[in-house]
Amino acid sequence: MTFSATTVLVLALIAAVVVAIGLWAYSTANRLDRLHVRSDQSWQALDAALARRAVVARSVAMAIAGPVSDPALSEQAGQLAALADRAERAGRAERETVENRLSTALSAVDIGTLRPQLVAELADAEARVLIARRFHNDAVRDTLALRTRRPVRVLHLGGTAPLPSYFEITERATPAASTGLAVDTIRTTARVVLFDENDRTLLMRGNDPKTPQVSFWFTVGGGVEPGESLRAAAVRELYEETGYRGDPAALRGPIWRRVAVFPFNGELIRSEELFFALRVRGFDPQPANLTAIERRSITGHRWCTAADIVTLDRSGETVYPYHLDELLAEAAQAASGTGDPEVRSIR
């Protein structure tokens, strides 16, 4: 039996389509497998963060009860301890409900009665829950976006793995403490990793006004004002701290996200920092519009290579973010590119 040229062409096209579908299905199944692993790992990280918060909540309950016999405080401490215990034992189905009740109980605590160290520990535990929950929900979103596509469902490429679910809990807003140690809610900060033509990055030198003898180094940037976009805040802070007028469209990123809990000027700050990368011609920074607190806390600047950053760290002057010397190559590549890379978490 012979085949015509048309028949051979049709068969070849069918074979090509089958192969293409097979390759697509194989790559999609592998991608789904990686997304499932990511979802599972993000849940494990969130579960660990929630467990740590429960431990801290139990410490808070013990501190509230204290040596003084106060029926109201004893009742509050007992409820808080009971909720912390229940949160540790709760299954996945009821975890959201229990954790929300724990958040509500923590919101009712007057942190002005707690030791500053315990306040800091609580703020750090809640910041870790916040960032872990966001990463988990991001992983769930990406997994569901692919799993719910019609071709994926028709071909059962997700296998037997259960669909992941979002985890939503309220975020505790902590009032200012009467002791003067204030724990802020998350403050969004836009930062710029600024490079010159020699791949040096600009760092600012500063200190906490309460401890002027301890210096540290950090990237240009500051808090986002109400109604302001991240890019607008980044170029505004860049101009105010260095005198350089940047183009928001030239910023690459955000490339990194960092959640930090730290004391500053008598307050405990919880800041979510988002980093952009920008390449410019080298210039001599001249502050254009520093605030009063910035004039007190910013003491200098320096264009640094990765080796310079290592030297600063070894001298005892910490550089933020941590391990910036190891991150510079990634930021420099982003600054030289034309697209915006996917944001990732750093310390």
mmCIF file of C-alpha atoms in Angstrom:
data_model
loop_
_atom_site.group_PDB
_atom_site.id
_atom_site.type_symbol
_atom_site.label_atom_id
_atom_site.label_comp_id
_atom_site.label_asym_id
_atom_site.label_seq_id
_atom_site.Cartn_x
_atom_site.Cartn_y
_atom_site.Cartn_z
ATOM 1 C CA MET A 1 0.000 0.000 0.000
ATOM 2 C CA THR A 2 1.320 3.439 -0.930
ATOM 3 C CA PHE A 3 0.565 6.816 0.578
ATOM 4 C CA SER A 4 0.150 10.027 -1.291
ATOM 5 C CA ALA A 5 2.250 13.053 -0.417
ATOM 6 C CA THR A 6 -0.837 14.705 1.067
ATOM 7 C CA THR A 7 -1.478 11.738 3.350
ATOM 8 C CA VAL A 8 2.128 11.724 4.533
ATOM 9 C CA LEU A 9 1.954 15.467 5.216
ATOM 10 C CA VAL A 10 -1.279 15.107 7.193
ATOM 11 C CA LEU A 11 0.157 12.236 9.237
ATOM 12 C CA ALA A 12 3.309 14.251 9.884
ATOM 13 C CA LEU A 13 1.263 17.216 11.042
ATOM 14 C CA ILE A 14 -0.833 15.018 13.325
ATOM 15 C CA ALA A 15 2.323 13.480 14.769
ATOM 16 C CA ALA A 16 3.818 16.934 15.299
ATOM 17 C CA VAL A 17 0.666 18.108 17.083
ATOM 18 C CA VAL A 18 0.633 14.994 19.289
ATOM 19 C CA VAL A 19 4.302 15.469 20.163
ATOM 20 C CA ALA A 20 3.745 19.184 20.910
ATOM 21 C CA ILE A 21 0.773 18.385 23.155
ATOM 22 C CA GLY A 22 2.795 15.691 24.876
ATOM 23 C CA LEU A 23 5.717 18.027 25.509
ATOM 24 C CA TRP A 24 3.375 20.741 26.785
ATOM 25 C CA ALA A 25 1.579 18.270 29.072
ATOM 26 C CA TYR A 26 4.894 16.937 30.386
ATOM 27 C CA SER A 27 6.296 20.405 31.123
ATOM 28 C CA THR A 28 3.003 21.564 32.659
ATOM 29 C CA ALA A 29 2.812 18.502 34.895
ATOM 30 C CA ASN A 30 6.383 19.137 36.054
ATOM 31 C CA ARG A 31 5.565 22.784 36.709
ATOM 32 C CA LEU A 32 2.488 21.775 38.692
ATOM 33 C CA ASP A 33 4.583 19.378 40.720
ATOM 34 C CA ARG A 34 6.986 22.200 41.600
ATOM 35 C CA LEU A 35 4.074 24.470 42.499
ATOM 36 C CA HIS A 36 2.609 21.801 44.772
ATOM 37 C CA VAL A 37 5.973 21.430 46.501
ATOM 38 C CA ARG A 38 6.177 25.209 46.879
ATOM 39 C CA SER A 39 2.674 25.321 48.384
ATOM 40 C CA ASP A 40 3.499 22.533 50.808
ATOM 41 C CA GLN A 41 6.757 24.179 51.889
ATOM 42 C CA SER A 42 5.122 27.590 52.285
ATOM 43 C CA TRP A 43 2.440 26.033 54.500
ATOM 44 C CA GLN A 44 5.115 24.373 56.633
ATOM 45 C CA ALA A 45 6.836 27.758 57.028
ATOM 46 C CA LEU A 46 3.533 29.414 57.942
ATOM 47 C CA ASP A 47 2.698 26.630 60.388
ATOM 48 C CA ALA A 48 6.087 27.123 62.080
ATOM 49 C CA ALA A 49 5.538 30.906 62.276
ATOM 50 C CA LEU A 50 2.092 30.415 63.800
ATOM 51 C CA ALA A 51 3.482 27.924 66.307
ATOM 52 C CA ARG A 52 6.148 30.423 67.356
ATOM 53 C CA ARG A 53 3.505 33.113 67.783
ATOM 54 C CA ALA A 54 1.537 30.761 70.040
ATOM 55 C CA VAL A 55 4.624 30.258 72.221
ATOM 56 C CA VAL A 56 5.143 34.022 72.486
ATOM 57 C CA ALA A 57 1.425 34.501 73.225
ATOM 58 C CA ARG A 58 1.758 32.073 76.124
ATOM 59 C CA SER A 59 4.692 34.116 77.454
ATOM 60 C CA VAL A 60 2.566 37.242 77.159
ATOM 61 C CA ALA A 61 -0.204 35.521 79.116
ATOM 62 C CA MET A 62 2.238 34.658 81.913
ATOM 63 C CA ALA A 63 3.486 38.254 81.969
ATOM 64 C CA ILE A 64 -0.069 39.606 82.172
ATOM 65 C CA ALA A 65 -0.970 37.356 85.094
ATOM 66 C CA GLY A 66 2.172 38.409 86.964
ATOM 67 C CA PRO A 67 2.563 38.386 90.737
ATOM 68 C CA VAL A 68 -0.319 40.840 91.311
ATOM 69 C CA SER A 69 -3.733 39.231 91.800
ATOM 70 C CA ASP A 70 -6.150 41.029 89.463
ATOM 71 C CA PRO A 71 -9.250 39.024 88.507
ATOM 72 C CA ALA A 72 -9.662 40.830 85.154
ATOM 73 C CA LEU A 73 -6.027 40.335 84.159
ATOM 74 C CA SER A 74 -6.077 36.742 85.384
ATOM 75 C CA GLU A 75 -9.103 36.031 83.209
ATOM 76 C CA GLN A 76 -7.483 37.709 80.200
ATOM 77 C CA ALA A 77 -4.273 35.753 80.739
ATOM 78 C CA GLY A 78 -6.190 32.495 81.060
ATOM 79 C CA GLN A 79 -8.115 33.100 77.839
ATOM 80 C CA LEU A 80 -4.939 34.026 75.977
ATOM 81 C CA ALA A 81 -3.090 30.943 77.215
ATOM 82 C CA ALA A 82 -6.045 28.713 76.332
ATOM 83 C CA LEU A 83 -6.222 30.142 72.813
ATOM 84 C CA ALA A 84 -2.466 29.679 72.361
ATOM 85 C CA ASP A 85 -2.778 26.025 73.439
ATOM 86 C CA ARG A 86 -5.749 25.479 71.131
ATOM 87 C CA ALA A 87 -3.932 27.114 68.197
ATOM 88 C CA GLU A 88 -1.044 24.679 68.584
ATOM 89 C CA ARG A 89 -3.409 21.685 68.528
ATOM 90 C CA ALA A 90 -5.893 22.892 65.898
ATOM 91 C CA GLY A 91 -6.254 20.995 62.653
ATOM 92 C CA ARG A 92 -6.043 22.699 59.278
ATOM 93 C CA ALA A 93 -9.841 22.952 58.942
ATOM 94 C CA GLU A 94 -10.307 25.057 62.092
ATOM 95 C CA ARG A 95 -6.884 26.720 62.145
ATOM 96 C CA GLU A 96 -8.041 30.020 60.605
ATOM 97 C CA THR A 97 -10.836 30.429 63.154
ATOM 98 C CA VAL A 98 -8.598 29.712 66.136
ATOM 99 C CA GLU A 99 -5.754 31.908 64.899
ATOM 100 C CA ASN A 100 -8.163 34.789 64.290
ATOM 101 C CA ARG A 101 -9.400 34.471 67.869
ATOM 102 C CA LEU A 102 -5.804 34.505 69.079
ATOM 103 C CA SER A 103 -5.148 37.663 67.020
ATOM 104 C CA THR A 104 -8.179 39.311 68.630
ATOM 105 C CA ALA A 105 -6.995 38.334 72.109
ATOM 106 C CA LEU A 106 -3.512 39.710 71.422
ATOM 107 C CA SER A 107 -5.022 42.978 70.183
ATOM 108 C CA ALA A 108 -6.656 43.440 73.569
ATOM 109 C CA VAL A 109 -3.317 43.235 75.391
ATOM 110 C CA ASP A 110 -1.937 46.518 76.728
ATOM 111 C CA ILE A 111 1.664 46.209 75.597
ATOM 112 C CA GLY A 112 2.569 49.108 77.877
ATOM 113 C CA THR A 113 2.507 46.624 80.746
ATOM 114 C CA LEU A 114 4.979 44.251 79.067
ATOM 115 C CA ARG A 115 8.760 44.251 79.160
ATOM 116 C CA PRO A 116 10.309 45.869 76.055
ATOM 117 C CA GLN A 117 12.056 42.592 75.205
ATOM 118 C CA LEU A 118 8.731 40.751 75.199
ATOM 119 C CA VAL A 119 7.144 43.488 73.081
ATOM 120 C CA ALA A 120 9.945 43.112 70.560
ATOM 121 C CA GLU A 121 9.579 39.325 70.583
ATOM 122 C CA LEU A 122 5.833 39.598 69.974
ATOM 123 C CA ALA A 123 6.322 42.105 67.145
ATOM 124 C CA ASP A 124 8.907 39.850 65.523
ATOM 125 C CA ALA A 125 6.647 36.777 65.815
ATOM 126 C CA GLU A 126 3.748 38.634 64.221
ATOM 127 C CA ALA A 127 5.957 39.995 61.435
ATOM 128 C CA ARG A 128 7.085 36.446 60.638
ATOM 129 C CA VAL A 129 3.460 35.276 60.517
ATOM 130 C CA LEU A 130 2.615 38.143 58.192
ATOM 131 C CA ILE A 131 5.376 37.445 55.687
ATOM 132 C CA ALA A 132 4.872 33.651 55.848
ATOM 133 C CA ARG A 133 1.143 34.048 55.216
ATOM 134 C CA ARG A 134 1.777 36.273 52.220
ATOM 135 C CA PHE A 135 4.252 33.830 50.705
ATOM 136 C CA HIS A 136 1.844 30.946 51.299
ATOM 137 C CA ASN A 137 -1.054 32.777 49.684
ATOM 138 C CA ASP A 138 1.170 33.749 46.745
ATOM 139 C CA ALA A 139 2.068 30.080 46.271
ATOM 140 C CA VAL A 140 -1.604 29.055 46.494
ATOM 141 C CA ARG A 141 -2.577 31.737 43.966
ATOM 142 C CA ASP A 142 0.011 30.565 41.428
ATOM 143 C CA THR A 143 -0.936 26.904 41.899
ATOM 144 C CA LEU A 144 -4.668 27.520 41.528
ATOM 145 C CA ALA A 145 -4.117 29.732 38.476
ATOM 146 C CA LEU A 146 -2.551 26.773 36.655
ATOM 147 C CA ARG A 147 -4.626 23.955 38.158
ATOM 148 C CA THR A 148 -7.940 25.579 37.187
ATOM 149 C CA ARG A 149 -7.126 26.006 33.488
ATOM 150 C CA ARG A 150 -9.430 23.933 31.295
ATOM 151 C CA PRO A 151 -6.724 21.905 29.444
ATOM 152 C CA VAL A 152 -5.055 21.075 32.760
ATOM 153 C CA ARG A 153 -8.342 19.886 34.254
ATOM 154 C CA VAL A 154 -9.338 17.921 31.140
ATOM 155 C CA LEU A 155 -6.008 16.072 31.002
ATOM 156 C CA HIS A 156 -5.885 15.650 34.831
ATOM 157 C CA LEU A 157 -2.344 17.015 34.899
ATOM 158 C CA GLY A 158 -2.695 17.907 38.558
ATOM 159 C CA GLY A 159 -2.937 14.235 39.431
ATOM 160 C CA THR A 160 -4.511 13.379 42.774
ATOM 161 C CA ALA A 161 -2.947 16.239 44.717
ATOM 162 C CA PRO A 162 -5.607 18.215 46.627
ATOM 163 C CA LEU A 163 -6.167 21.834 45.706
ATOM 164 C CA PRO A 164 -4.308 24.155 48.098
ATOM 165 C CA SER A 165 -6.295 26.768 50.004
ATOM 166 C CA TYR A 166 -5.631 30.327 51.087
ATOM 167 C CA PHE A 167 -5.018 31.118 54.739
ATOM 168 C CA GLU A 168 -6.549 34.393 55.907
ATOM 169 C CA ILE A 169 -6.210 35.805 59.391
ATOM 170 C CA THR A 170 -6.531 39.313 60.737
ATOM 171 C CA GLU A 171 -3.360 41.304 61.285
ATOM 172 C CA ARG A 172 -3.100 42.743 64.760
ATOM 173 C CA ALA A 173 -2.786 46.525 64.965
ATOM 174 C CA THR A 174 -0.719 47.314 68.030
ATOM 175 C CA PRO A 175 -1.361 50.606 69.824
ATOM 176 C CA ALA A 176 1.415 52.828 71.110
ATOM 177 C CA ALA A 177 2.627 51.820 74.492
ATOM 178 C CA SER A 178 2.299 54.217 77.353
ATOM 179 C CA THR A 179 5.918 53.517 78.231
ATOM 180 C CA GLY A 180 7.077 55.349 75.120
ATOM 181 C CA LEU A 181 8.013 52.175 73.255
ATOM 182 C CA ALA A 182 5.662 52.173 70.280
ATOM 183 C CA VAL A 183 5.129 49.171 68.071
ATOM 184 C CA ASP A 184 4.008 50.380 64.665
ATOM 185 C CA THR A 185 1.941 48.412 62.226
ATOM 186 C CA ILE A 186 3.701 47.405 59.031
ATOM 187 C CA ARG A 187 5.357 50.452 57.478
ATOM 188 C CA THR A 188 5.935 50.103 53.755
ATOM 189 C CA THR A 189 9.342 51.370 52.650
ATOM 190 C CA ALA A 190 10.665 51.900 49.111
ATOM 191 C CA ARG A 191 14.449 51.489 48.786
ATOM 192 C CA VAL A 192 16.856 51.876 45.861
ATOM 193 C CA VAL A 193 19.999 49.832 45.223
ATOM 194 C CA LEU A 194 21.805 52.526 43.242
ATOM 195 C CA PHE A 195 24.713 51.596 40.943
ATOM 196 C CA ASP A 196 27.239 53.747 39.117
ATOM 197 C CA GLU A 197 29.017 52.817 35.888
ATOM 198 C CA ASN A 198 31.638 50.856 37.874
ATOM 199 C CA ASP A 199 29.063 48.638 39.594
ATOM 200 C CA ARG A 200 29.553 50.388 42.924
ATOM 201 C CA THR A 201 26.444 50.854 45.022
ATOM 202 C CA LEU A 202 25.632 53.912 47.111
ATOM 203 C CA LEU A 203 25.237 53.317 50.846
ATOM 204 C CA MET A 204 24.221 55.807 53.516
ATOM 205 C CA ARG A 205 25.849 55.773 56.947
ATOM 206 C CA GLY A 206 23.662 56.401 59.970
ATOM 207 C CA ASN A 207 22.797 55.616 63.554
ATOM 208 C CA ASP A 208 19.899 55.460 65.964
ATOM 209 C CA PRO A 209 19.658 58.869 67.698
ATOM 210 C CA LYS A 210 19.293 56.962 70.982
ATOM 211 C CA THR A 211 22.590 55.110 70.389
ATOM 212 C CA PRO A 212 24.761 57.480 68.289
ATOM 213 C CA GLN A 213 27.901 55.510 69.056
ATOM 214 C CA VAL A 214 26.682 52.537 66.969
ATOM 215 C CA SER A 215 26.819 53.144 63.206
ATOM 216 C CA PHE A 216 25.356 51.089 60.381
ATOM 217 C CA TRP A 217 25.010 51.362 56.590
ATOM 218 C CA PHE A 218 21.887 51.092 54.459
ATOM 219 C CA THR A 219 20.544 51.686 50.967
ATOM 220 C CA VAL A 220 18.787 54.877 49.906
ATOM 221 C CA GLY A 221 15.060 54.975 50.653
ATOM 222 C CA GLY A 222 12.297 55.613 53.141
ATOM 223 C CA GLY A 223 8.652 55.276 54.034
ATOM 224 C CA VAL A 224 5.867 55.442 51.452
ATOM 225 C CA GLU A 225 3.467 58.302 52.115
ATOM 226 C CA PRO A 226 -0.345 57.799 52.005
ATOM 227 C CA GLY A 227 -1.581 57.640 48.414
ATOM 228 C CA GLU A 228 1.964 57.438 47.035
ATOM 229 C CA SER A 229 3.112 54.664 44.708
ATOM 230 C CA LEU A 230 6.239 52.633 45.449
ATOM 231 C CA ARG A 231 8.118 54.066 42.465
ATOM 232 C CA ALA A 232 7.137 57.624 43.317
ATOM 233 C CA ALA A 233 8.295 57.105 46.900
ATOM 234 C CA ALA A 234 11.584 55.591 45.729
ATOM 235 C CA VAL A 235 12.516 58.511 43.450
ATOM 236 C CA ARG A 236 11.343 61.059 46.038
ATOM 237 C CA GLU A 237 13.516 59.503 48.742
ATOM 238 C CA LEU A 238 16.394 59.271 46.259
ATOM 239 C CA TYR A 239 16.179 63.011 45.588
ATOM 240 C CA GLU A 240 15.725 63.970 49.238
ATOM 241 C CA GLU A 241 18.699 61.916 50.433
ATOM 242 C CA THR A 242 21.117 62.388 47.506
ATOM 243 C CA GLY A 243 19.865 65.276 45.343
ATOM 244 C CA TYR A 244 19.559 62.966 42.309
ATOM 245 C CA ARG A 245 16.318 63.181 40.326
ATOM 246 C CA GLY A 246 15.553 59.672 39.115
ATOM 247 C CA ASP A 247 13.065 58.544 36.500
ATOM 248 C CA PRO A 248 10.424 56.217 38.002
ATOM 249 C CA ALA A 249 10.256 54.301 34.706
ATOM 250 C CA ALA A 250 13.992 53.554 34.912
ATOM 251 C CA LEU A 251 13.636 51.695 38.200
ATOM 252 C CA ARG A 252 13.825 47.923 37.902
ATOM 253 C CA GLY A 253 11.777 45.904 40.319
ATOM 254 C CA PRO A 254 10.840 45.573 43.066
ATOM 255 C CA ILE A 255 13.503 42.873 43.106
ATOM 256 C CA TRP A 256 13.557 42.088 46.842
ATOM 257 C CA ARG A 257 11.190 42.187 49.788
ATOM 258 C CA ARG A 258 12.391 42.311 53.378
ATOM 259 C CA VAL A 259 10.452 42.468 56.643
ATOM 260 C CA ALA A 260 12.451 43.919 59.514
ATOM 261 C CA VAL A 261 11.653 44.571 63.171
ATOM 262 C CA PHE A 262 14.033 47.032 64.835
ATOM 263 C CA PRO A 263 14.164 49.768 67.495
ATOM 264 C CA PHE A 264 14.712 53.343 66.303
ATOM 265 C CA ASN A 265 14.533 56.627 68.192
ATOM 266 C CA GLY A 266 12.685 55.022 71.096
ATOM 267 C CA GLU A 267 10.140 53.197 68.965
ATOM 268 C CA LEU A 268 9.908 49.641 67.744
ATOM 269 C CA ILE A 269 9.503 49.704 63.965
ATOM 270 C CA ARG A 270 8.085 46.917 61.838
ATOM 271 C CA SER A 271 8.930 47.715 58.237
ATOM 272 C CA GLU A 272 8.188 45.940 54.963
ATOM 273 C CA GLU A 273 10.945 47.051 52.602
ATOM 274 C CA LEU A 274 10.709 46.738 48.819
ATOM 275 C CA PHE A 275 13.933 47.249 46.853
ATOM 276 C CA PHE A 276 14.367 48.660 43.345
ATOM 277 C CA ALA A 277 17.575 48.680 41.291
ATOM 278 C CA LEU A 278 18.776 51.691 39.298
ATOM 279 C CA ARG A 279 21.949 52.455 37.335
ATOM 280 C CA VAL A 280 23.197 56.043 37.017
ATOM 281 C CA ARG A 281 26.395 57.938 36.266
ATOM 282 C CA GLY A 282 28.480 58.389 39.376
ATOM 283 C CA PHE A 283 27.848 61.634 41.255
ATOM 284 C CA ASP A 284 28.573 63.269 44.584
ATOM 285 C CA PRO A 285 25.423 62.928 46.710
ATOM 286 C CA GLN A 286 24.142 66.161 48.234
ATOM 287 C CA PRO A 287 20.997 65.809 50.384
ATOM 288 C CA ALA A 288 18.175 67.983 49.084
ATOM 289 C CA ASN A 289 15.431 67.724 51.682
ATOM 290 C CA LEU A 290 16.206 65.694 54.795
ATOM 291 C CA THR A 291 13.759 65.577 57.683
ATOM 292 C CA ALA A 292 14.859 66.626 61.150
ATOM 293 C CA ILE A 293 15.291 63.026 62.262
ATOM 294 C CA GLU A 294 17.265 62.198 59.087
ATOM 295 C CA ARG A 295 19.613 65.138 59.690
ATOM 296 C CA ARG A 296 20.305 63.676 63.125
ATOM 297 C CA SER A 297 20.645 60.059 62.034
ATOM 298 C CA ILE A 298 22.333 60.161 58.574
ATOM 299 C CA THR A 299 26.033 60.882 59.003
ATOM 300 C CA GLY A 300 27.627 60.071 55.657
ATOM 301 C CA HIS A 301 27.605 58.140 52.387
ATOM 302 C CA ARG A 302 29.936 56.004 50.288
ATOM 303 C CA TRP A 303 30.009 54.280 46.894
ATOM 304 C CA CYS A 304 30.878 50.668 47.738
ATOM 305 C CA THR A 305 31.999 47.518 45.971
ATOM 306 C CA ALA A 306 31.150 44.083 47.329
ATOM 307 C CA ALA A 307 34.617 43.954 48.916
ATOM 308 C CA ASP A 308 34.009 47.314 50.616
ATOM 309 C CA ILE A 309 30.788 45.970 52.134
ATOM 310 C CA VAL A 310 32.609 42.931 53.523
ATOM 311 C CA THR A 311 35.200 45.265 55.078
ATOM 312 C CA LEU A 312 32.479 47.408 56.678
ATOM 313 C CA ASP A 313 30.798 44.326 58.162
ATOM 314 C CA ARG A 314 34.093 43.071 59.566
ATOM 315 C CA SER A 315 34.773 46.460 61.147
ATOM 316 C CA GLY A 316 31.593 46.129 63.193
ATOM 317 C CA GLU A 317 29.444 48.530 61.148
ATOM 318 C CA THR A 318 26.519 46.381 60.005
ATOM 319 C CA VAL A 319 25.249 46.749 56.444
ATOM 320 C CA TYR A 320 21.544 46.342 55.711
ATOM 321 C CA PRO A 321 20.151 44.280 54.103
ATOM 322 C CA TYR A 322 22.247 41.402 55.371
ATOM 323 C CA HIS A 323 24.679 39.771 52.903
ATOM 324 C CA LEU A 324 24.334 42.706 50.507
ATOM 325 C CA ASP A 325 27.789 41.877 49.116
ATOM 326 C CA GLU A 326 26.425 38.539 47.891
ATOM 327 C CA LEU A 327 23.251 40.137 46.497
ATOM 328 C CA LEU A 328 24.904 42.942 44.509
ATOM 329 C CA ALA A 329 25.471 40.899 41.338
ATOM 330 C CA GLU A 330 21.765 40.051 41.158
ATOM 331 C CA ALA A 331 20.767 43.691 41.664
ATOM 332 C CA ALA A 332 23.339 44.949 39.141
ATOM 333 C CA GLN A 333 22.004 42.550 36.533
ATOM 334 C CA ALA A 334 18.465 43.764 37.192
ATOM 335 C CA ALA A 335 19.583 47.411 36.979
ATOM 336 C CA SER A 336 21.118 46.765 33.551
ATOM 337 C CA GLY A 337 18.067 44.907 32.232
ATOM 338 C CA THR A 338 14.897 46.126 30.608
ATOM 339 C CA GLY A 339 12.328 44.018 32.446
ATOM 340 C CA ASP A 340 11.253 43.680 36.060
ATOM 341 C CA PRO A 341 12.357 40.412 37.723
ATOM 342 C CA GLU A 342 10.127 38.542 40.131
ATOM 343 C CA VAL A 343 10.353 39.866 43.679
ATOM 344 C CA ARG A 344 11.867 37.515 46.245
ATOM 345 C CA SER A 345 12.374 37.577 49.995
ATOM 346 C CA ILE A 346 15.705 38.492 51.595
ATOM 347 C CA ARG A 347 16.882 39.059 55.198
#
